[in-house]
Amino acid sequence: MDTSSVDIPPADTGHRDTEVELKLTAEESALKSIMAAAAITGRSVGKPRTRELESVYYDTPDLRLKRRRIALRVRRSGRSWIQTLKTDGDGVTRDEWEAPVAGAQPDLGAIAAPEARAQLGLVLPDELRPVFATRFTRRSRVIEVPADEVDGHAPTPAVDPARIEVAFDLGSVVAGQREQPVAEIELELLAGPPAALWHLARELHDVAPVHLARASKAARGYRLAGDERPAPYKPAKASVPRGATVDEALETILRQCFEHWLANEDAALDGSDPEGVHQMRVALRRMRSALKLYEPVLPPERTHRLEAALKRVADGLGPARDQDVFLAELVGPLEAAMPEESEALGAVRAAAAEARAAGYDRVRATIADPDYTALVLELGEWIEARGWRDDLARAGDAETLATLGRPMTELADKLLARHHKKVLKRGRHFERLSPEARHRLRIACKKLRYAAEFWRGLYKPKKARAFVKALSGLQDDLGHLNDVATARSLIAGLVEARPGDPALARGAGLVIAWHARGAAEAEPRLARDWRAFAGTKPFWH
C-alpha cells in the first residue's frame, strides 16, 4: 500500500472503490470507553450517526465466490438496499463495488465494471443462495487526525489532516442455528495517509484494550456456516525485486513478514493445525532477522526494542511448537515402527499432549496480552510510514538517510558475504564439531538463508536458486539434530511431571535411543550436505 495521501471517491455503480480500513475487536465495555474518549469526541467532524444494518451474504452451493476470495452481500439500511462485491484483500486494503438494488435478492446485472465481472467469474443468478447474515447496530462518526501526529509526516500546516470514519459495531453473525457476537471498531480511511489508521488504533488501545482483527465479517460468517477452523497461511516465495533501493527493500521485506505473521494468528489461536503456530514463528524469526540484517541503516534504539519484543512473542509460542514437533516428528515415526510398544509410547504421547495443551494456553495468553497488540500497532504504523526515516532524521543521521536511497545490491553484497564467511568459519572441520558448535553453525545458516531469500531477486535466478537449495538442505539436517537434542529436555520434563510412571519411563528411553541411533546413522549424509554447500558458489557480486 502506498504511503502517500489517498482520496477515496464515493461509491459508483460502474467503478471500483478501494477500501482502506483497520478492524479492531474489543469487549463491549471497552467500546463504550473508546466512544467517549477525547481521541474520538475531540476530533469529530459533523454529527454522529446510528444505523441498524442487516446484511445477507450469498454464494453458490459449491462456494465458488469463497474460493475466489470475494464476498457478495446485500445490505439493508433503513429503506435502502445496497449490493456490494468485495475482495478479501490483505487485511487492510480491499476492492469493492457497490450499487443500489431493489430488494434483498442480489442483482448481478448491477455489477457493471469489467474488473468486477472478472472477479465474480461465471455465476448465474439462480445459483446464488444465502449462506449467512450479519445483524448489528453501527454508531459512526468522522474524525480528523492532524498530519503532524502521524509517523512519517513532518509537522507543517500545509498538510491536510487525515479523515477517518470510526464505526462501532455491536451485534452478531448468524449462520443457520449458529451465532457469534460482533463487537468491533472499523477505522476506514476517507482521505490522508494510511499510516493515520495505525496511529489512531494505537491511541484507542491506550484508552482501552483492543485487538487487531484480520478476519472480515464475511470470513467469520463462512467459518461459522461451514463449522470450519482457521487455515494456516504459507506465503509464496517472495523477495526484493531488482533495482530496489535500500529503503524500498526494507519496506518490502518487513511488510511481507508482517503479513505472514498476522495471517497466521487465528490458526495459532485455534491450535488444531500445528502449521499455524509454526508459520507464525517463522514470520517472527524472519522479521527479527530482517531487523538484524538492516541494523547498519536502522535507528538502534527502536530497532533493539522491537527485536526484544518480537523475541518475547516468539518465546510465548515456543513450548507449543516444541511439543508439536516432538509428537509429529519424533513420537509418530517410532509408534509406526514399534506397534508392540504401544503402551509405553502411548504414555509418552499422553504426557506430551498434556504439555502441548499447556503450550497452547500460553500461545493464547501471549496473543491476548495488551503488549502484543501494542507491538503489532506500532509496527504497522512504522512500516506503513517507513518511520525509520523519521527516526534517523530526528537523530540527525544524514549519512544513513542518504544510504537508504542507494541501490540495495551495494548493501546486500556486503552483508551476504559477511554472513557466508561466518558460516564457512563455523563449519570448518565439520566432522569434528561438537553438538554446541553445530548448534551455532545452524543459527548462522538460518541467518544466511533468510538473507539469501530476502535478496535473491536482486541477482541471477539460477545461481541464487542453487545456493539457497544447498543451504536449505544443510539447515534442515542441522534442524533435525536440534529437534532430537530438544527432545531430550522435553522428555526429561515429561518424566519429571509424572514420577513413578513405568510406562512413561520406558517410552522415554525408547524415544531417546531410537533417535540417537538415527542421528548417528545420518552423519554421513550430513557431512555430504555440508561439503555440497561449502562447494556452492555464491550468487552475489
Coordinates of C-alpha atoms in Angstrom, one line a residue:
M1 CA 0.0 0.0 0.0
D2 CA 1.4 3.4 -0.9
T3 CA 2.2 5.7 2.0
S4 CA 1.3 8.9 0.1
S5 CA -2.1 10.5 0.8
V6 CA -5.1 9.0 -0.9
D7 CA -8.6 10.3 -1.5
I8 CA -11.1 7.6 -1.9
P9 CA -14.1 8.6 -4.0
P10 CA -17.7 7.8 -3.1
A11 CA -19.2 4.6 -4.4
D12 CA -20.2 4.4 -8.1
T13 CA -22.1 1.7 -9.8
G14 CA -19.5 1.1 -12.5
H15 CA -16.3 1.9 -10.7
R16 CA -14.1 0.2 -8.2
D17 CA -13.6 1.7 -4.7
T18 CA -10.5 0.9 -2.7
E19 CA -11.5 0.5 0.9
V20 CA -8.6 1.1 3.3
E21 CA -9.5 0.1 6.8
L22 CA -8.4 -1.5 10.1
K23 CA -10.7 -3.6 12.1
L24 CA -10.3 -3.8 15.9
T25 CA -12.2 -6.1 18.3
A26 CA -12.8 -5.4 22.0
E27 CA -15.1 -6.1 24.9
E28 CA -18.3 -4.2 24.8
S29 CA -17.3 -2.1 27.9
A30 CA -14.0 -1.1 26.1
L31 CA -16.0 0.0 23.1
K32 CA -18.1 2.3 25.3
S33 CA -14.9 3.8 26.9
I34 CA -13.4 4.4 23.5
M35 CA -16.6 6.0 22.1
A36 CA -16.4 8.6 24.8
A37 CA -12.6 9.2 24.5
A38 CA -11.2 12.6 23.5
A39 CA -9.3 10.9 20.6
I40 CA -12.8 10.4 19.1
T41 CA -15.1 13.1 20.5
G42 CA -12.4 15.9 20.4
R43 CA -11.8 15.4 16.6
S44 CA -15.3 14.8 15.3
V45 CA -16.5 16.4 12.1
G46 CA -20.3 16.7 11.7
K47 CA -22.8 14.7 13.7
P48 CA -22.6 11.0 14.8
R49 CA -24.9 8.5 13.0
T50 CA -26.7 5.4 14.3
R51 CA -27.9 2.8 11.9
E52 CA -29.4 -0.7 12.2
L53 CA -27.7 -2.8 9.5
E54 CA -28.7 -6.2 8.3
S55 CA -26.7 -8.0 5.5
V56 CA -27.2 -11.3 3.8
Y57 CA -24.2 -12.9 2.1
Y58 CA -24.7 -15.1 -1.0
D59 CA -22.7 -17.8 -2.7
T60 CA -23.2 -20.8 -5.0
P61 CA -23.8 -24.2 -3.5
D62 CA -20.2 -25.1 -4.2
L63 CA -18.9 -21.8 -2.7
R64 CA -17.2 -20.6 -5.8
L65 CA -17.2 -17.0 -4.5
K66 CA -15.4 -18.0 -1.4
R67 CA -12.8 -19.9 -3.4
R68 CA -12.2 -16.8 -5.4
R69 CA -11.8 -14.9 -2.1
I70 CA -14.6 -12.5 -2.8
A71 CA -17.9 -11.8 -0.9
L72 CA -21.3 -10.8 -2.3
R73 CA -23.7 -9.2 0.1
V74 CA -27.0 -7.3 0.1
R75 CA -27.3 -4.9 3.0
R76 CA -30.4 -3.1 4.3
S77 CA -30.0 0.3 5.9
G78 CA -33.4 1.9 6.6
R79 CA -35.5 1.6 3.5
S80 CA -32.5 1.2 1.1
W81 CA -30.8 -1.9 -0.2
I82 CA -27.1 -1.8 -1.3
Q83 CA -25.4 -4.7 -3.1
T84 CA -21.6 -5.0 -2.5
L85 CA -19.0 -7.2 -4.2
K86 CA -15.8 -7.1 -2.0
T87 CA -12.4 -8.8 -2.4
D88 CA -10.6 -10.4 0.5
G89 CA -7.6 -8.1 0.2
D90 CA -4.7 -8.1 2.5
G91 CA -6.4 -7.4 5.8
V92 CA -6.1 -3.6 5.3
T93 CA -7.0 -2.8 1.7
R94 CA -9.9 -4.3 -0.2
D95 CA -11.5 -3.5 -3.5
E96 CA -15.3 -3.2 -3.5
W97 CA -18.1 -2.4 -6.0
E98 CA -21.4 -1.1 -4.7
A99 CA -24.7 -0.5 -6.3
P100 CA -28.3 0.1 -5.2
V101 CA -30.7 -2.8 -5.7
A102 CA -34.5 -3.2 -5.5
G103 CA -34.6 -5.6 -2.5
A104 CA -32.9 -8.3 -0.5
Q105 CA -32.1 -10.5 -3.5
P106 CA -28.8 -9.9 -5.4
D107 CA -28.9 -8.4 -8.9
L108 CA -25.9 -9.4 -10.9
G109 CA -26.9 -7.0 -13.7
A110 CA -26.0 -4.2 -11.3
I111 CA -22.3 -5.3 -11.4
A112 CA -21.2 -3.3 -14.5
A113 CA -17.5 -2.8 -14.1
P114 CA -15.4 -5.2 -16.2
E115 CA -12.9 -5.8 -13.4
A116 CA -15.8 -6.6 -11.0
R117 CA -17.2 -9.1 -13.5
A118 CA -13.8 -10.7 -13.8
Q119 CA -13.6 -11.1 -10.1
L120 CA -17.1 -12.6 -10.0
G121 CA -16.4 -15.2 -12.7
L122 CA -19.1 -17.3 -14.3
V123 CA -22.1 -17.2 -11.9
L124 CA -25.7 -17.5 -12.8
P125 CA -28.3 -15.5 -10.8
D126 CA -30.3 -18.6 -9.9
E127 CA -27.2 -20.3 -8.5
L128 CA -26.9 -17.9 -5.6
R129 CA -28.1 -18.9 -2.1
P130 CA -27.9 -17.1 1.2
V131 CA -25.1 -18.5 3.3
F132 CA -25.1 -16.4 6.5
A133 CA -26.2 -13.0 7.7
T134 CA -24.9 -10.2 9.9
R135 CA -27.1 -8.0 12.1
F136 CA -25.6 -5.2 14.1
T137 CA -26.1 -1.6 15.3
R138 CA -23.5 0.8 13.9
R139 CA -22.6 4.0 15.6
S140 CA -20.3 6.0 13.4
R141 CA -18.7 9.4 13.2
V142 CA -16.0 11.1 11.0
I143 CA -12.9 12.4 12.8
E144 CA -9.8 14.3 11.6
V145 CA -6.3 13.4 12.7
P146 CA -3.7 16.1 12.3
A147 CA -0.9 15.1 9.9
D148 CA 1.9 16.1 12.2
E149 CA 0.8 13.4 14.7
V150 CA 1.2 10.6 12.3
D151 CA 4.6 8.8 11.9
G152 CA 6.3 9.7 8.7
H153 CA 4.9 13.2 8.3
A154 CA 6.8 16.2 9.4
P155 CA 4.7 19.0 11.1
T156 CA 3.5 21.5 8.5
P157 CA 0.3 23.5 8.3
A158 CA 0.2 22.9 4.6
V159 CA -0.7 19.2 5.0
D160 CA -4.4 18.4 5.4
P161 CA -5.5 16.2 8.3
A162 CA -6.4 12.6 7.7
R163 CA -10.1 12.0 7.7
I164 CA -11.3 8.7 9.2
E165 CA -14.7 7.2 9.7
V166 CA -14.9 5.4 13.0
A167 CA -17.7 2.8 13.2
F168 CA -18.6 0.9 16.4
D169 CA -20.5 -2.3 15.6
L170 CA -22.4 -4.4 18.1
G171 CA -24.4 -7.4 17.0
S172 CA -23.9 -10.9 15.7
V173 CA -23.0 -13.1 12.7
V174 CA -25.7 -15.8 12.1
A175 CA -25.4 -19.0 10.1
G176 CA -28.3 -21.4 10.5
Q177 CA -28.5 -22.2 14.2
R178 CA -25.0 -21.0 14.9
E179 CA -24.4 -17.4 16.1
Q180 CA -21.3 -15.4 17.1
P181 CA -21.2 -12.0 18.7
V182 CA -19.8 -9.0 16.9
A183 CA -18.1 -6.2 18.9
E184 CA -15.8 -4.3 16.6
I185 CA -14.4 -0.9 15.7
E186 CA -13.9 -0.3 12.0
L187 CA -11.5 2.5 11.1
E188 CA -12.0 3.5 7.4
L189 CA -9.7 5.9 5.7
L190 CA -11.6 8.6 3.8
A191 CA -8.6 10.9 3.0
G192 CA -4.9 11.1 4.0
P193 CA -2.1 8.7 4.6
P194 CA -2.9 5.0 5.6
A195 CA -0.4 5.3 8.5
A196 CA -3.1 7.5 10.2
L197 CA -5.3 4.4 10.7
W198 CA -2.5 2.7 12.6
H199 CA -1.8 5.8 14.6
L200 CA -5.4 6.2 15.7
A201 CA -5.6 2.5 16.5
R202 CA -2.6 2.9 18.9
E203 CA -4.4 5.8 20.6
L204 CA -7.6 3.8 21.1
H205 CA -5.6 0.9 22.5
D206 CA -4.2 3.4 25.1
V207 CA -7.8 4.2 26.1
A208 CA -8.9 0.5 26.5
P209 CA -7.5 -2.8 25.2
V210 CA -8.3 -3.6 21.6
H211 CA -7.0 -6.3 19.3
L212 CA -6.3 -6.1 15.6
A213 CA -8.7 -8.4 13.7
R214 CA -7.6 -9.9 10.4
A215 CA -10.8 -11.8 9.6
S216 CA -13.6 -9.8 8.0
K217 CA -17.2 -10.4 8.9
A218 CA -17.5 -12.4 5.7
A219 CA -14.6 -14.6 6.7
R220 CA -16.2 -15.2 10.1
G221 CA -19.5 -15.9 8.5
Y222 CA -18.1 -18.5 6.2
R223 CA -16.3 -20.2 9.0
L224 CA -19.4 -20.3 11.1
A225 CA -21.6 -21.6 8.2
G226 CA -19.1 -24.4 7.5
D227 CA -18.0 -25.0 11.1
E228 CA -14.5 -24.5 9.8
R229 CA -11.2 -24.0 11.5
P230 CA -8.9 -21.0 10.6
A231 CA -6.4 -22.2 8.0
P232 CA -2.7 -21.6 8.3
Y233 CA -1.1 -19.3 5.7
K234 CA 2.2 -20.1 4.0
P235 CA 3.2 -17.3 1.6
A236 CA 4.7 -17.9 -1.8
K237 CA 8.4 -17.3 -2.0
A238 CA 8.9 -13.6 -2.4
S239 CA 11.9 -11.4 -2.4
V240 CA 13.1 -7.9 -3.2
P241 CA 12.8 -7.0 -6.9
R242 CA 15.8 -5.9 -9.0
G243 CA 16.6 -2.2 -8.9
A244 CA 15.2 -1.7 -5.4
T245 CA 16.8 0.9 -3.1
V246 CA 17.7 0.0 0.4
D247 CA 14.6 1.9 1.7
E248 CA 12.3 0.1 -0.7
A249 CA 13.8 -3.3 0.0
L250 CA 13.5 -2.8 3.8
E251 CA 9.8 -1.8 3.5
T252 CA 9.1 -4.8 1.2
I253 CA 10.7 -7.3 3.5
L254 CA 9.1 -6.0 6.7
R255 CA 5.7 -5.8 5.1
Q256 CA 6.0 -9.4 3.8
C257 CA 7.0 -10.7 7.3
F258 CA 4.2 -8.6 9.0
E259 CA 1.5 -10.0 6.7
H260 CA 2.9 -13.6 7.1
W261 CA 2.7 -13.2 10.9
L262 CA -0.7 -11.7 11.2
A263 CA -2.3 -14.0 8.6
N264 CA -1.5 -17.0 10.9
E265 CA -2.7 -15.5 14.2
D266 CA -6.2 -17.0 14.0
A267 CA -4.8 -20.5 13.2
A268 CA -2.3 -20.3 16.0
L269 CA -5.1 -19.3 18.5
D270 CA -7.2 -22.2 17.3
G271 CA -4.4 -24.7 17.7
S272 CA -6.0 -27.5 15.7
D273 CA -3.4 -27.4 12.9
P274 CA 0.3 -27.2 14.1
E275 CA 1.2 -25.3 11.0
G276 CA -0.5 -22.1 12.4
V277 CA 2.0 -21.7 15.2
H278 CA 4.8 -22.9 13.1
Q279 CA 4.2 -20.3 10.3
M280 CA 3.7 -17.5 12.8
R281 CA 7.0 -18.3 14.4
V282 CA 8.7 -18.4 11.0
A283 CA 7.4 -15.0 10.3
L284 CA 8.5 -13.6 13.6
R285 CA 12.0 -15.1 13.1
R286 CA 12.2 -13.6 9.6
M287 CA 11.2 -10.2 10.9
R288 CA 13.8 -10.4 13.7
S289 CA 16.4 -11.4 11.1
A290 CA 15.4 -8.6 8.8
L291 CA 15.9 -6.0 11.7
K292 CA 19.3 -7.6 12.5
L293 CA 20.4 -7.6 8.9
Y294 CA 19.4 -3.9 8.4
E295 CA 20.9 -2.7 11.6
P296 CA 23.5 -0.6 9.7
V297 CA 20.7 1.6 8.4
L298 CA 18.2 1.5 11.2
P299 CA 17.8 3.6 14.3
P300 CA 19.3 1.5 17.1
E301 CA 17.1 2.5 20.0
R302 CA 13.8 1.5 18.4
T303 CA 15.3 -1.5 16.5
H304 CA 16.7 -3.1 19.6
R305 CA 13.4 -2.6 21.5
L306 CA 11.4 -4.1 18.6
E307 CA 13.8 -7.1 18.4
A308 CA 13.4 -7.8 22.1
A309 CA 9.6 -7.5 21.9
L310 CA 9.4 -9.9 18.9
K311 CA 11.6 -12.4 20.7
R312 CA 9.2 -12.3 23.7
V313 CA 6.2 -13.1 21.4
A314 CA 8.2 -15.9 19.7
D315 CA 9.2 -17.3 23.2
G316 CA 5.5 -17.4 24.1
L317 CA 4.8 -19.7 21.1
G318 CA 7.9 -21.9 21.6
P319 CA 6.6 -24.5 24.0
A320 CA 3.5 -25.3 21.8
R321 CA 5.7 -25.6 18.7
D322 CA 8.3 -27.9 20.6
Q323 CA 5.5 -30.3 21.6
D324 CA 4.0 -30.3 18.1
V325 CA 7.4 -31.3 16.6
F326 CA 8.0 -33.8 19.3
L327 CA 4.7 -35.6 18.7
A328 CA 4.7 -35.5 14.9
E329 CA 8.4 -36.0 14.0
L330 CA 9.8 -37.9 17.0
V331 CA 7.0 -39.9 18.6
G332 CA 4.9 -40.6 15.5
P333 CA 7.6 -42.4 13.4
L334 CA 8.5 -44.6 16.4
E335 CA 4.9 -45.6 17.0
A336 CA 4.6 -46.7 13.4
A337 CA 7.9 -48.7 13.6
M338 CA 7.2 -50.3 17.0
P339 CA 3.5 -51.1 17.4
E340 CA 4.4 -53.7 20.1
E341 CA 5.4 -50.8 22.4
S342 CA 2.0 -49.1 22.2
E343 CA 1.6 -48.9 26.0
A344 CA 5.0 -47.2 26.6
L345 CA 4.8 -44.9 23.6
G346 CA 1.1 -44.2 24.4
A347 CA 2.2 -42.9 27.8
V348 CA 4.7 -40.6 26.1
R349 CA 2.1 -39.3 23.7
A350 CA -0.5 -38.7 26.5
A351 CA 2.1 -36.8 28.6
A352 CA 3.2 -34.7 25.6
A353 CA -0.4 -34.0 24.6
E354 CA -1.0 -32.6 28.1
A355 CA 2.2 -30.4 27.8
R356 CA 1.0 -29.3 24.3
A357 CA -2.3 -28.1 25.7
A358 CA -0.5 -26.1 28.3
G359 CA 1.7 -24.7 25.5
Y360 CA -1.3 -23.5 23.5
D361 CA -2.7 -21.9 26.6
R362 CA 0.5 -19.9 26.7
V363 CA 0.1 -19.1 23.0
R364 CA -3.4 -17.6 23.6
A365 CA -2.2 -15.7 26.7
T366 CA 0.7 -14.2 24.6
I367 CA -1.6 -13.1 21.8
A368 CA -4.2 -11.7 24.3
D369 CA -1.6 -9.6 26.1
P370 CA -2.2 -5.9 25.5
D371 CA 1.6 -5.5 25.0
Y372 CA 1.3 -7.9 22.0
T373 CA -1.3 -5.6 20.4
A374 CA 0.8 -2.5 21.2
L375 CA 3.7 -4.1 19.3
V376 CA 1.5 -5.0 16.3
L377 CA 0.1 -1.5 16.1
E378 CA 3.5 0.2 16.5
L379 CA 5.0 -2.0 13.8
G380 CA 2.0 -1.4 11.5
E381 CA 2.4 2.4 11.7
W382 CA 6.2 2.2 11.4
I383 CA 6.2 0.0 8.3
E384 CA 3.3 1.9 6.7
A385 CA 5.0 5.3 7.1
R386 CA 8.6 4.0 6.7
G387 CA 9.1 5.5 10.1
W388 CA 12.7 4.7 10.3
R389 CA 13.3 7.7 8.1
D390 CA 11.8 10.0 10.7
D391 CA 13.8 8.2 13.5
L392 CA 17.0 8.8 11.6
A393 CA 16.1 12.4 10.8
R394 CA 15.3 13.1 14.5
A395 CA 18.7 11.6 15.3
G396 CA 20.4 13.9 12.8
D397 CA 21.9 10.9 10.9
A398 CA 22.0 12.4 7.4
E399 CA 24.6 9.9 6.2
T400 CA 22.4 6.9 6.9
L401 CA 19.4 8.6 5.4
A402 CA 21.4 9.0 2.2
T403 CA 22.3 5.3 2.3
L404 CA 18.6 4.5 2.2
G405 CA 18.4 5.8 -1.3
R406 CA 21.3 3.7 -2.5
P407 CA 20.8 0.5 -4.6
M408 CA 20.1 -2.5 -2.3
T409 CA 22.7 -4.6 -4.2
E410 CA 25.5 -2.5 -2.7
L411 CA 24.4 -3.3 0.9
A412 CA 23.3 -6.9 0.1
D413 CA 26.7 -7.8 -1.5
K414 CA 28.5 -6.8 1.8
L415 CA 26.0 -8.4 4.2
L416 CA 25.7 -11.7 2.2
A417 CA 29.5 -12.0 2.0
R418 CA 29.8 -11.3 5.8
H419 CA 27.3 -14.0 6.8
H420 CA 28.6 -16.5 4.3
K421 CA 32.1 -16.1 5.7
K422 CA 30.8 -16.7 9.2
V423 CA 29.0 -19.9 8.1
L424 CA 32.2 -21.3 6.5
K425 CA 34.2 -20.4 9.5
R426 CA 31.9 -22.1 11.9
G427 CA 31.7 -25.2 9.8
R428 CA 35.4 -25.7 9.5
H429 CA 36.4 -29.3 10.3
F430 CA 32.7 -30.1 10.2
E431 CA 33.1 -33.8 11.2
R432 CA 34.8 -32.9 14.4
L433 CA 32.4 -30.2 15.6
S434 CA 30.8 -30.6 19.0
P435 CA 27.0 -30.5 19.3
E436 CA 27.3 -27.0 20.7
A437 CA 29.4 -25.9 17.7
R438 CA 26.9 -27.4 15.3
H439 CA 24.1 -25.5 17.0
R440 CA 26.0 -22.3 16.5
L441 CA 26.5 -23.3 12.9
R442 CA 22.8 -23.9 12.5
I443 CA 21.9 -20.4 13.7
A444 CA 24.5 -18.9 11.3
C445 CA 23.0 -21.0 8.4
K446 CA 19.5 -19.7 9.3
K447 CA 20.6 -16.1 9.2
L448 CA 22.3 -16.6 5.9
R449 CA 19.3 -18.4 4.5
Y450 CA 16.9 -15.6 5.4
A451 CA 19.3 -13.0 3.9
A452 CA 19.6 -15.1 0.7
E453 CA 15.8 -15.5 0.4
F454 CA 15.2 -11.8 1.0
W455 CA 17.6 -10.6 -1.6
R456 CA 17.8 -13.4 -4.2
G457 CA 15.6 -11.4 -6.6
L458 CA 18.4 -8.8 -7.0
Y459 CA 20.6 -11.4 -8.7
K460 CA 20.6 -14.0 -11.4
P461 CA 17.9 -16.5 -10.6
K462 CA 19.7 -19.8 -11.5
K463 CA 22.7 -19.2 -9.3
A464 CA 20.6 -17.9 -6.4
R465 CA 18.3 -20.9 -6.6
A466 CA 21.2 -23.4 -6.5
F467 CA 22.8 -21.6 -3.5
V468 CA 19.5 -21.5 -1.5
K469 CA 18.7 -25.1 -2.2
A470 CA 22.1 -26.3 -0.9
L471 CA 21.9 -24.1 2.1
S472 CA 18.3 -25.2 2.8
G473 CA 19.3 -28.9 2.8
L474 CA 22.1 -28.3 5.2
Q475 CA 19.9 -26.3 7.5
D476 CA 17.2 -28.9 7.5
D477 CA 19.7 -31.6 8.5
L478 CA 21.0 -29.5 11.3
G479 CA 17.5 -28.6 12.3
H480 CA 16.6 -32.2 12.8
L481 CA 19.6 -32.7 15.0
N482 CA 18.4 -29.8 17.1
D483 CA 14.9 -31.3 17.3
V484 CA 16.5 -34.5 18.7
A485 CA 18.5 -32.5 21.2
T486 CA 15.5 -30.5 22.3
A487 CA 13.5 -33.8 22.7
R488 CA 15.9 -34.9 25.4
S489 CA 15.0 -31.9 27.6
L490 CA 11.3 -32.3 26.7
I491 CA 11.3 -35.9 27.7
A492 CA 13.1 -35.1 31.0
G493 CA 10.3 -32.6 31.7
L494 CA 7.6 -35.1 31.0
V495 CA 9.1 -37.8 33.2
E496 CA 9.6 -35.2 36.0
A497 CA 6.0 -34.2 35.8
R498 CA 4.8 -37.8 36.2
P499 CA 7.3 -39.5 38.6
G500 CA 6.8 -43.2 39.2
D501 CA 5.1 -44.0 35.8
P502 CA 7.0 -47.1 34.5
A503 CA 5.3 -47.0 31.0
L504 CA 6.3 -43.4 30.5
A505 CA 9.9 -44.1 31.7
R506 CA 10.2 -47.0 29.2
G507 CA 8.7 -44.9 26.4
A508 CA 11.0 -42.0 27.1
G509 CA 14.0 -44.4 26.9
L510 CA 12.8 -45.8 23.6
V511 CA 12.4 -42.4 22.0
I512 CA 15.9 -41.2 23.1
A513 CA 17.6 -44.4 22.0
W514 CA 15.8 -44.6 18.6
H515 CA 16.6 -41.1 17.6
A516 CA 20.1 -41.1 18.9
R517 CA 20.8 -44.1 16.6
G518 CA 19.1 -42.3 13.8
A519 CA 21.3 -39.2 14.3
A520 CA 24.4 -41.4 14.2
E521 CA 23.3 -43.1 11.0
A522 CA 22.6 -39.7 9.4
E523 CA 26.1 -38.5 10.0
P524 CA 27.5 -39.4 6.5
R525 CA 24.6 -37.6 4.8
L526 CA 25.1 -34.6 7.0
A527 CA 28.8 -34.4 6.1
R528 CA 28.0 -34.8 2.3
D529 CA 25.4 -31.9 2.6
W530 CA 28.0 -29.7 4.3
R531 CA 30.6 -30.4 1.6
A532 CA 27.9 -29.7 -1.1
F533 CA 27.0 -26.4 0.4
A534 CA 30.6 -25.3 1.1
G535 CA 31.4 -26.0 -2.6
T536 CA 28.4 -24.0 -3.9
K537 CA 29.4 -20.7 -5.5
P538 CA 27.9 -17.5 -4.0
F539 CA 25.4 -15.8 -6.2
W540 CA 26.1 -12.2 -5.2
H541 CA 28.7 -9.9 -6.7

